[in-house]
Tab-separated table of C-alpha atoms and ligand atoms in Angstrom:
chain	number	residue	atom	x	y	z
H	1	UNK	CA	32.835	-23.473	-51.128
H	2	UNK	CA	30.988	-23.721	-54.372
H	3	UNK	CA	27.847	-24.662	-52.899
H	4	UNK	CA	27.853	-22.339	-49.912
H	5	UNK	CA	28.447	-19.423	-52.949
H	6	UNK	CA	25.648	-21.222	-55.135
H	7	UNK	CA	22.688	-21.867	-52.017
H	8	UNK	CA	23.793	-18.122	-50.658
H	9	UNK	CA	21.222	-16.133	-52.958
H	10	UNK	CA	18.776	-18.496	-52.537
H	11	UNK	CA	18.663	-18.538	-48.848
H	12	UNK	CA	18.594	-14.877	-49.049
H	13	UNK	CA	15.722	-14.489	-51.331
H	14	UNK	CA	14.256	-17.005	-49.550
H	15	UNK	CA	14.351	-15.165	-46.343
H	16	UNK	CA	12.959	-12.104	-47.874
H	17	UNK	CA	10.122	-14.042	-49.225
H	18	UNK	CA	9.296	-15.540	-46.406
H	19	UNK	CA	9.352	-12.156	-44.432
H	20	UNK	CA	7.329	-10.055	-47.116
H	21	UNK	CA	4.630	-13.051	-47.150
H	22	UNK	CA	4.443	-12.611	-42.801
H	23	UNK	CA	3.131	-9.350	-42.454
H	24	UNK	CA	1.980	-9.217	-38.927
H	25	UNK	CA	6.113	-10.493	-38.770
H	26	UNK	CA	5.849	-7.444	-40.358
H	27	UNK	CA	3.499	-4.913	-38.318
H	28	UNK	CA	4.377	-6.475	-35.045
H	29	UNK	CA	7.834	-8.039	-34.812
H	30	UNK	CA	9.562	-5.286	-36.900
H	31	UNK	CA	8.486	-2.178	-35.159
H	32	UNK	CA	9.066	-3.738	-31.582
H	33	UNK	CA	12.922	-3.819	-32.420
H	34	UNK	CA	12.894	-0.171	-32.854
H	35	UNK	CA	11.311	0.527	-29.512
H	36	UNK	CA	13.455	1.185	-26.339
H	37	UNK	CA	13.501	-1.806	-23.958
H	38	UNK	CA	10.983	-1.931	-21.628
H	39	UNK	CA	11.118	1.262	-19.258
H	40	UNK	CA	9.745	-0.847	-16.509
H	41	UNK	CA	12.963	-2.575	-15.828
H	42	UNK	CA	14.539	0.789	-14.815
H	43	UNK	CA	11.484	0.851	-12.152
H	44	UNK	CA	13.008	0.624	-8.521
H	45	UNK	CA	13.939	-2.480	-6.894
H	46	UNK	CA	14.122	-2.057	-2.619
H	47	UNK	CA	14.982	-4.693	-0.540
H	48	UNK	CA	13.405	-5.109	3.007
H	49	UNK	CA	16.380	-4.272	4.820
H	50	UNK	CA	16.453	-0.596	3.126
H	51	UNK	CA	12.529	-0.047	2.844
H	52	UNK	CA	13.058	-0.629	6.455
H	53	UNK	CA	16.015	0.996	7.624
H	54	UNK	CA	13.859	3.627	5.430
H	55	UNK	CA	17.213	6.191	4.520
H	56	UNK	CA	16.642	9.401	2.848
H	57	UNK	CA	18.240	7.859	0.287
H	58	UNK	CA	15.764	5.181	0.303
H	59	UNK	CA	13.054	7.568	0.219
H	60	UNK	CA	14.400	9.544	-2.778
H	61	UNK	CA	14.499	6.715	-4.690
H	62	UNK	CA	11.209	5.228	-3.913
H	63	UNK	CA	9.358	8.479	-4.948
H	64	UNK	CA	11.354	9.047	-8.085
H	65	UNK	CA	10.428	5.517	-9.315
H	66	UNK	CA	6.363	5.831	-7.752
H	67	UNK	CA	6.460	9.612	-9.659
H	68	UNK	CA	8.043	8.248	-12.956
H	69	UNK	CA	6.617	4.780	-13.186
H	70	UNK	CA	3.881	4.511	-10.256
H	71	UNK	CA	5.842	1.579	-9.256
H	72	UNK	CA	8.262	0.043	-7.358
H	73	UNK	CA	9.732	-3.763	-6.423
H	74	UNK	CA	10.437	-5.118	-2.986
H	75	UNK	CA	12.613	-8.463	-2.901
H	76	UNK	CA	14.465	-9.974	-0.256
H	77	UNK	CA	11.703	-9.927	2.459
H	78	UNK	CA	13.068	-12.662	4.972
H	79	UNK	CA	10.582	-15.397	6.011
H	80	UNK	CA	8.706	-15.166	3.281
H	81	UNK	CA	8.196	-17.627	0.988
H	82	UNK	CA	6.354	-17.493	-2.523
H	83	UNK	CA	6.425	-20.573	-3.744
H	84	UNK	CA	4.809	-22.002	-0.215
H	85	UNK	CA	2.239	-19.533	-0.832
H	86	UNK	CA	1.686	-20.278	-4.962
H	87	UNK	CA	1.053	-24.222	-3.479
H	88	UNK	CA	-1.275	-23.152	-1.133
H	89	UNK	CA	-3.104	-21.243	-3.096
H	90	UNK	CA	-3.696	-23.682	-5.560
H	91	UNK	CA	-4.715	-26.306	-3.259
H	92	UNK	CA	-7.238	-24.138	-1.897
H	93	UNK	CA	-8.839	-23.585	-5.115
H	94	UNK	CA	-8.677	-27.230	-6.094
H	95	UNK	CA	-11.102	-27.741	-3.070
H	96	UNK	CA	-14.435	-28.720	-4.100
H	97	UNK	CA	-16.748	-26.238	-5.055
H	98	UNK	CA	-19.102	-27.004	-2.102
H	99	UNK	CA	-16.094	-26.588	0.341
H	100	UNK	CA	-15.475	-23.384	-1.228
H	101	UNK	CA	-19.156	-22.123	-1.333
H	102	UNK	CA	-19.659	-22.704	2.458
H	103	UNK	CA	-17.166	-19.546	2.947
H	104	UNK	CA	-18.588	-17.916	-0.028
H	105	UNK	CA	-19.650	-14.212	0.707
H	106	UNK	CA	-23.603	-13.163	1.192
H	107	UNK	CA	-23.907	-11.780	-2.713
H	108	UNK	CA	-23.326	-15.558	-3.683
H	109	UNK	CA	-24.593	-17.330	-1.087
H	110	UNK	CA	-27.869	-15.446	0.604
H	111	UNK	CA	-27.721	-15.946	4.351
H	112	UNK	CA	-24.131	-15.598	4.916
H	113	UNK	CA	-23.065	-13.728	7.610
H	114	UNK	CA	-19.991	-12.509	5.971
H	115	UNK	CA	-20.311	-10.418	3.306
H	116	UNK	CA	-16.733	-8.743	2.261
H	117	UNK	CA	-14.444	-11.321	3.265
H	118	UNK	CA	-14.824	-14.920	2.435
H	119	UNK	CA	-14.953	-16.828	-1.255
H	120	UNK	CA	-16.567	-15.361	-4.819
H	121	UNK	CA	-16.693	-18.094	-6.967
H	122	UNK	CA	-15.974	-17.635	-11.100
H	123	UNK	CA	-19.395	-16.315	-12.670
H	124	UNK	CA	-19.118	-16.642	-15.963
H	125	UNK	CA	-21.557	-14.586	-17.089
H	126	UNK	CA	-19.037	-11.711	-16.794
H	127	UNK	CA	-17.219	-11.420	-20.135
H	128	UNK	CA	-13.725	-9.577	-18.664
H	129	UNK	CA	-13.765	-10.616	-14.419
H	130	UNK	CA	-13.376	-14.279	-15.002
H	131	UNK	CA	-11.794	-15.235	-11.641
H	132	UNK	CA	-11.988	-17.071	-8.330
H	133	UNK	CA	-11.564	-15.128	-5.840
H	134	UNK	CA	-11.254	-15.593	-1.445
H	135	UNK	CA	-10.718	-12.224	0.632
H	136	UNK	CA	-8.575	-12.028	4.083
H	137	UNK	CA	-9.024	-9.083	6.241
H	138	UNK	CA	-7.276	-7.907	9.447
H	139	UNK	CA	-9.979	-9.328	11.610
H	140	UNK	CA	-10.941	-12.570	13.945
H	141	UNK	CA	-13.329	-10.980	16.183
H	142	UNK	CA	-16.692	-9.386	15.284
H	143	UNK	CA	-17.501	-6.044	15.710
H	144	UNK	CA	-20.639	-4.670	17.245
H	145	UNK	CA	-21.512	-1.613	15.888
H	146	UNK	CA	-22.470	0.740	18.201
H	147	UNK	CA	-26.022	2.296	18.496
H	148	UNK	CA	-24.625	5.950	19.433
H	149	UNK	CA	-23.499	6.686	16.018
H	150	UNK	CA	-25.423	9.213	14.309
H	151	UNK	CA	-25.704	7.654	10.794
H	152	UNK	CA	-26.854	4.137	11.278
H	153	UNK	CA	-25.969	3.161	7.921
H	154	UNK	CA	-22.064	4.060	7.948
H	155	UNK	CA	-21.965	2.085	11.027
H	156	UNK	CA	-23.211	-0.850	9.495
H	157	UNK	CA	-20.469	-0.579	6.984
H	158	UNK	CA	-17.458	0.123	9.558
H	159	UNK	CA	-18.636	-3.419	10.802
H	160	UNK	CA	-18.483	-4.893	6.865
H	161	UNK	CA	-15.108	-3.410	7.450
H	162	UNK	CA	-14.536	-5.287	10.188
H	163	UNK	CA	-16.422	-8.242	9.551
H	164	UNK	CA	-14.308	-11.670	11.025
H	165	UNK	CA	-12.793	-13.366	8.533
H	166	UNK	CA	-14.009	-17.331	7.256
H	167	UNK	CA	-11.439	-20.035	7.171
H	168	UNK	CA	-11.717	-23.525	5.202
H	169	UNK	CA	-12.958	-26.289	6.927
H	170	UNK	CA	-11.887	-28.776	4.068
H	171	UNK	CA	-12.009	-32.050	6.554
H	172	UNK	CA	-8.721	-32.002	6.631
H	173	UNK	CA	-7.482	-30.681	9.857
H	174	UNK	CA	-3.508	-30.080	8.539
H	175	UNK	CA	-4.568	-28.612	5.618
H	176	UNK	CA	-6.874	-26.235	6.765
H	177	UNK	CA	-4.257	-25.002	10.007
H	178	UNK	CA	-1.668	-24.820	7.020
H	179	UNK	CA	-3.638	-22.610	4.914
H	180	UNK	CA	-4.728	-20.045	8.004
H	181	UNK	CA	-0.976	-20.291	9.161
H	182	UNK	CA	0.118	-19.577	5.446
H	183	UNK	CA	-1.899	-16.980	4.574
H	184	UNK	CA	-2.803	-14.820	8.296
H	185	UNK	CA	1.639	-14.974	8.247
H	186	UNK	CA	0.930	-13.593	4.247
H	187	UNK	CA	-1.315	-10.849	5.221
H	188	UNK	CA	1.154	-10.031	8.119
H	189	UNK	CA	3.950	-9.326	6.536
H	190	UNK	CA	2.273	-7.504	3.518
H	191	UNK	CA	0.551	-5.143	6.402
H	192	UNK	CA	4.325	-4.706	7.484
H	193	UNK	CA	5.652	-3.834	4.171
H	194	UNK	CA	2.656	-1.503	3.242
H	195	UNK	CA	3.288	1.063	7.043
H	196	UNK	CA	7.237	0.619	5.726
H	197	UNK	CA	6.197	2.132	2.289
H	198	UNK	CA	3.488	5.057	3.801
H	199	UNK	CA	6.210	5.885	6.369
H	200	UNK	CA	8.777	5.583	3.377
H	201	UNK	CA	6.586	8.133	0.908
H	202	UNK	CA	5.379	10.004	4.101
H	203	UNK	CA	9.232	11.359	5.441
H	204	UNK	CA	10.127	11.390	1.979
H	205	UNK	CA	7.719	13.872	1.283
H	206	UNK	CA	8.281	15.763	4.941
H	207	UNK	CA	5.009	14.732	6.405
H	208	UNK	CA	5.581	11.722	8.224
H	209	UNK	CA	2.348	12.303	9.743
H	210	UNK	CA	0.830	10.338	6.423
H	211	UNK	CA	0.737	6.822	8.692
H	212	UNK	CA	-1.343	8.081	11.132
H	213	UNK	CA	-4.016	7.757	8.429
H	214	UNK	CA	-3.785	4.167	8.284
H	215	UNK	CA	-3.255	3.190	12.083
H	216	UNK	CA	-6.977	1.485	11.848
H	217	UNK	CA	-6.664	-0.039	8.019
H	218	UNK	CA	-9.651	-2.138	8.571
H	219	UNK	CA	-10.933	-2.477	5.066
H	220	UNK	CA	-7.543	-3.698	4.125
H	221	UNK	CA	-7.888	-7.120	2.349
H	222	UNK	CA	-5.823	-9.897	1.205
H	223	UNK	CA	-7.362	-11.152	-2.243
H	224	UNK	CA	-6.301	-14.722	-3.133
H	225	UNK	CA	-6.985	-14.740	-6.880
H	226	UNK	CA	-7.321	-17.597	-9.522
H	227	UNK	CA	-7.916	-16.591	-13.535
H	228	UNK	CA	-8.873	-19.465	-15.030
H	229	UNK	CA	-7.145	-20.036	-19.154
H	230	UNK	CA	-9.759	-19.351	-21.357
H	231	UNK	CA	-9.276	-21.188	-24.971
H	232	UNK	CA	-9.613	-18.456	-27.945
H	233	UNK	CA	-9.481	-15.495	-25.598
H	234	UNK	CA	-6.013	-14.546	-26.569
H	235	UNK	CA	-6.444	-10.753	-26.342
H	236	UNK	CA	-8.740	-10.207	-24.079
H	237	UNK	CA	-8.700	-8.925	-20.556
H	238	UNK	CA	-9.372	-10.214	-17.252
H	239	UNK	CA	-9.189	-6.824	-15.270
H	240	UNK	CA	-10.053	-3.505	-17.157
H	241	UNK	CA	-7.898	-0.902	-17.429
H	242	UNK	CA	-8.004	0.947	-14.203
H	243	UNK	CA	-5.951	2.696	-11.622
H	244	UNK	CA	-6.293	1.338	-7.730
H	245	UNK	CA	-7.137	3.926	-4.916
H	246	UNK	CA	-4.928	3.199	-1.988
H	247	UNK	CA	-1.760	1.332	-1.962
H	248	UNK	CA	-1.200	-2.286	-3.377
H	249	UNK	CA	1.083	-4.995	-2.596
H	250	UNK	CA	1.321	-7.510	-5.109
H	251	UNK	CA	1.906	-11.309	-5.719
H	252	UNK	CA	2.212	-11.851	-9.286
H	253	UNK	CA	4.607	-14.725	-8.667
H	254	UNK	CA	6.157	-16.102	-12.390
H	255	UNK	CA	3.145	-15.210	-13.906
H	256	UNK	CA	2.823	-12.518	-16.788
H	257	UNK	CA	-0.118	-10.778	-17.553
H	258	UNK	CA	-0.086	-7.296	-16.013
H	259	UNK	CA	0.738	-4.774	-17.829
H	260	UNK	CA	1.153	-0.582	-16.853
H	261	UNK	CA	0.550	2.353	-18.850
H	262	UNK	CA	4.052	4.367	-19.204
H	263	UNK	CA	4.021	7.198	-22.029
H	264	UNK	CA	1.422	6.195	-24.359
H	265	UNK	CA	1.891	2.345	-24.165
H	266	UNK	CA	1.102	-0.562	-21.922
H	267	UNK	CA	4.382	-2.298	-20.928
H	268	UNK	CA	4.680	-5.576	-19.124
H	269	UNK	CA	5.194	-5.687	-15.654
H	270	UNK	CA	8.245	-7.537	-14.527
H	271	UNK	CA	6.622	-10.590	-12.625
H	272	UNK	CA	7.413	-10.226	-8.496
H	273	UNK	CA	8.821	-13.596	-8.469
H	274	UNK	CA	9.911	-14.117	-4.682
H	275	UNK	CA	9.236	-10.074	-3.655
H	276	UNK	CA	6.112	-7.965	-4.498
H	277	UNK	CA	4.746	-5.297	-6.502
H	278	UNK	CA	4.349	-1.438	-5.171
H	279	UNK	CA	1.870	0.645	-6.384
H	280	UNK	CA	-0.555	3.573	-5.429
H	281	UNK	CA	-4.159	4.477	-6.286
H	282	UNK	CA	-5.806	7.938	-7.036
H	283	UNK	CA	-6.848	8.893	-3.476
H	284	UNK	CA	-2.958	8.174	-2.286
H	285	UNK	CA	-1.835	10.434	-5.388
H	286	UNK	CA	-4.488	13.227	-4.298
H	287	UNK	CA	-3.477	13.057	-0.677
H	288	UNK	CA	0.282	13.356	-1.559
H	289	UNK	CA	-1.171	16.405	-4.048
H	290	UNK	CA	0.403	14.217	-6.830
H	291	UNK	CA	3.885	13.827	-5.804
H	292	UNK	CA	3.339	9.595	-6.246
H	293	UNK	CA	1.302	8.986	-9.361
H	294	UNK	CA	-1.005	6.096	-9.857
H	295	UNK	CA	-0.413	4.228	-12.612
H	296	UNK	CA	-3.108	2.419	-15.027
H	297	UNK	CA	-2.704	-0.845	-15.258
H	298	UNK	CA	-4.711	-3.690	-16.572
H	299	UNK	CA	-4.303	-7.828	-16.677
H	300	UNK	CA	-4.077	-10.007	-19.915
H	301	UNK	CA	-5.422	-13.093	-20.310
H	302	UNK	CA	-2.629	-15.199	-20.349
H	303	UNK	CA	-2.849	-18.497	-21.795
H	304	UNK	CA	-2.212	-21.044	-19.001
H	305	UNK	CA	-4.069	-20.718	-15.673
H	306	UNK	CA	-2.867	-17.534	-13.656
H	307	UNK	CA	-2.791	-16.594	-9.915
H	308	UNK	CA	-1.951	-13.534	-7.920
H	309	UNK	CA	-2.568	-12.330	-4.292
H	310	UNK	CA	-3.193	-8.229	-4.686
H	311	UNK	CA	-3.085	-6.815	-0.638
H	312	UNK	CA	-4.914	-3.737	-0.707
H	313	UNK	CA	-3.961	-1.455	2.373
H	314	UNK	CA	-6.214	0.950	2.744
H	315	UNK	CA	-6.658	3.986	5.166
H	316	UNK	CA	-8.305	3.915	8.422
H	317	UNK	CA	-12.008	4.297	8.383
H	318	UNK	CA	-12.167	7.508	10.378
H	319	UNK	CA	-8.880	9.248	8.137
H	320	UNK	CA	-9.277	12.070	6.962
H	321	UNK	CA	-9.040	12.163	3.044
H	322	UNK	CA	-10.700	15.580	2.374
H	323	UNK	CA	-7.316	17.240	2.999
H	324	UNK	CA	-3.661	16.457	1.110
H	325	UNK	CA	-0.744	16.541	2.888
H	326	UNK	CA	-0.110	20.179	2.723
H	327	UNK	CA	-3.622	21.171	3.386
H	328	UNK	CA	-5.045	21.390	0.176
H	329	UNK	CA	-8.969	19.864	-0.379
H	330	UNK	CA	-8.436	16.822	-2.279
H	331	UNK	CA	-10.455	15.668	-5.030
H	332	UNK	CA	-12.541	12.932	-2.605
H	333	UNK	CA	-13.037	15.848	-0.225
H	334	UNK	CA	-15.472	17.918	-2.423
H	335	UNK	CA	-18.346	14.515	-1.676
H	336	UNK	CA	-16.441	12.794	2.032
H	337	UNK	CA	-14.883	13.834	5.009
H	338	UNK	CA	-13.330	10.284	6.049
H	339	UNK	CA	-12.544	7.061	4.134
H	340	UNK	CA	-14.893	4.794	5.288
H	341	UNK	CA	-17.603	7.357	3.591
H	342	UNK	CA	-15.507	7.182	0.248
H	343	UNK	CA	-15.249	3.862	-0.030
H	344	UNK	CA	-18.875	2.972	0.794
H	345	UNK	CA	-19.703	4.724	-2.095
H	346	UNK	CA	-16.569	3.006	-3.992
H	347	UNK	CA	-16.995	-0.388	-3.361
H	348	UNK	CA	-20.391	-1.561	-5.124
H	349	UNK	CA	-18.866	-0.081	-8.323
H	350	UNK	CA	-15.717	-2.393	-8.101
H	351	UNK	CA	-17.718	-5.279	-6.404
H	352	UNK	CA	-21.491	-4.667	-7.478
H	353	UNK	CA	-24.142	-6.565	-5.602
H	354	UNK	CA	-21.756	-7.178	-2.671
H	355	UNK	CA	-23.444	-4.691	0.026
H	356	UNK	CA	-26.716	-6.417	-1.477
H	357	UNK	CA	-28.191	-3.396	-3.854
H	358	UNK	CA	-29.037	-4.881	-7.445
H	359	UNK	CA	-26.733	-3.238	-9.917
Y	401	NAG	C1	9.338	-22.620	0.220
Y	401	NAG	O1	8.205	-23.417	0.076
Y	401	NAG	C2	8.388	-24.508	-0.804
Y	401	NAG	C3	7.020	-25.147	-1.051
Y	401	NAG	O2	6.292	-25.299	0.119
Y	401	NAG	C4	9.407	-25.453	-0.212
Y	401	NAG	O3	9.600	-26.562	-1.050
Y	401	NAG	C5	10.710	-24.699	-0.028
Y	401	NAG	O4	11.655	-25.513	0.625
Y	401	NAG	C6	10.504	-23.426	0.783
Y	401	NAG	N1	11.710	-22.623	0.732
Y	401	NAG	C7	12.285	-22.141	1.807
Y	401	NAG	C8	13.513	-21.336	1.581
Y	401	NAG	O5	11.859	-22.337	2.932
């Protein structure tokens, strides 16, 4: 008792000194008690089974979660299997580079017939996108475009859109069937989930017609994604704030890292761990005139190595995204009539050099 009554001041005054002499304890700890909890946590989680069965109920709470956060979780998606796809993933990328280049896409690999889908290797000349990158689309066949079509050059892109994709032909056989099995059942059941949510926002908002402007979806892609750890870049960045434009499904498996703008602050965003991810970009928002909001988001560089498949679904190429659901010109409207316009003027500022122009 007498030395528990004679150490007690001291251990107090030594706490205080030691929390006066940490100030960023201080600046950063401190204040972060005093903030609520992370609103994200309140964003809505839907299994597969109701995003599916797709109640009004369902619906309701979908939008209220896309209009307050811009996101939403799916979990319990049967058959699928995230850690199957984390392995695979990883063994893809611990291919050798040379296995890797000979699927790499025309901008870094001249000659290439493929020039959307396929492999982008790290560059690391580029301060903030330091990743490795592969790209799965919808497609195994080529498309010929056709000659009738009045603007030659649009054509051209509806067949980037539709470009075949490349598959690894590592030298071994099992590995490479895995991987196509793994990842063609990946982007499957992402395509699956992405209709459910457009049909979900679409009868939620009383225009189920919304889906009809994604029957095509051939510029949808399946981005396998590796950030490498970067010593001393605590901090930094490895995707810019920015919204997306269409709707995302994402893989963000254990991994931290993303984080969303809610209120004036960027909050992290509960990893997807065995489900996904749900959010919408701005031409989604326009065409629902703003009843889902996309939300700005961004990725930290985190310090171990980090993965993450994004699916983007996108609209078809012919859709009409001059008009909003109730008839109102939209924002993309006032320069294209259909998507595959828009995003030919999109894409070489998210992926410069890819349709060959120098930056
Ligand atoms: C998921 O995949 C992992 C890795 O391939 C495997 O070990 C596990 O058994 C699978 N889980 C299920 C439920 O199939």
């Amino acid at each position: 008792m007498e030395l528990t009554k004679a150490l007690l001041p001291t251990s107090v005054t030594l706490l205080a000194a030691l929390l006066l002499s940490q100030t960023s304890f201080f600046t950063h700890r401190i204040p972060s008690l005093f903030k609520p909890s992370n609103p994200l946590h309140d964003a809505a989680v839907i299994s597969y089974a109701e995003l599916t069965e797709n109640a009004p109920a369902t619906q309701q709470r979908l939008l209220s979660s896309m209009s307050e956060y811009g996101l939403f979780f799916i979990n319990q998606v049967p058959s699928y299997n995230a850690s199957q796809e984390l392995a695979t993933l990883r063994s893809f990328f611990a291919l050798p580079l040379d296995t890797k280049m000979e699927l790499a896409v025309r901008k870094y690999r001249p000659g290439q017939r493929n020039v959307y889908r396929g492999y982008g290797p790290l560059v690391s000349a580029t301060a903030t996108q330091y990743k490795e990158m592969f790209n799965i689309g919808p497609h195994e066949t080529d498309y010929k475009p056709s000659s009738v079509d009045s603007d030659g050059s649009l054509e051209q892109f509806r067949a980037i859109g539709r470009e075949r994709n490349v598959w690894p032909g590592s030298g071994d056989d099992a590995f490479d069937r895995h991987f196509r099995d793994v990842f063609s059942r990946g982007f499957a059941t992402r395509r699956m989930l992405a209709q459910a949510v457009v049909r979900c926002i679409g009868e939620g908002l009383g225009h189920p017609e919304l889906e009809e402007r994604f029957t095509e979806h051939e510029f949808s892609t399946l981005g396998l994604r590796r950030y490498p750890a970067r010593g001393g870049a605590a901090g930094r960045l490895t995707e810019l704030e920015h919204e997306d434009s269409t709707v995302t499904i994402l893989s963000t498996f254990q991994n931290p890292g993303l984080e969303a703008l809610y209120g004036a602050d960027y909050w992290d965003v509960p990893p997807s761990g065995e489900g996904f991810v749900v959010n919408i970009g701005t031409l989604i928002a326009d065409i629902t005139d703003g009843r889902v909001k996309a939300v700005r988001h961004r990725v930290r560089q985190i310090e171990k190595e980090r993965f993450s498949i994004p699916f983007f679904f996108n609209p078809s190429f012919d859709a009409d995204i001059g008009t909003s659901l109730t008839g109102r010109r939209t924002r993309a409207g006032e320069r294209h009539r259909i998507f595959g316009e828009w995003m030919r003027e999109y894409l070489p500022g998210v992926e410069p050099g890819l349709l060959g122009k120098t930056p």
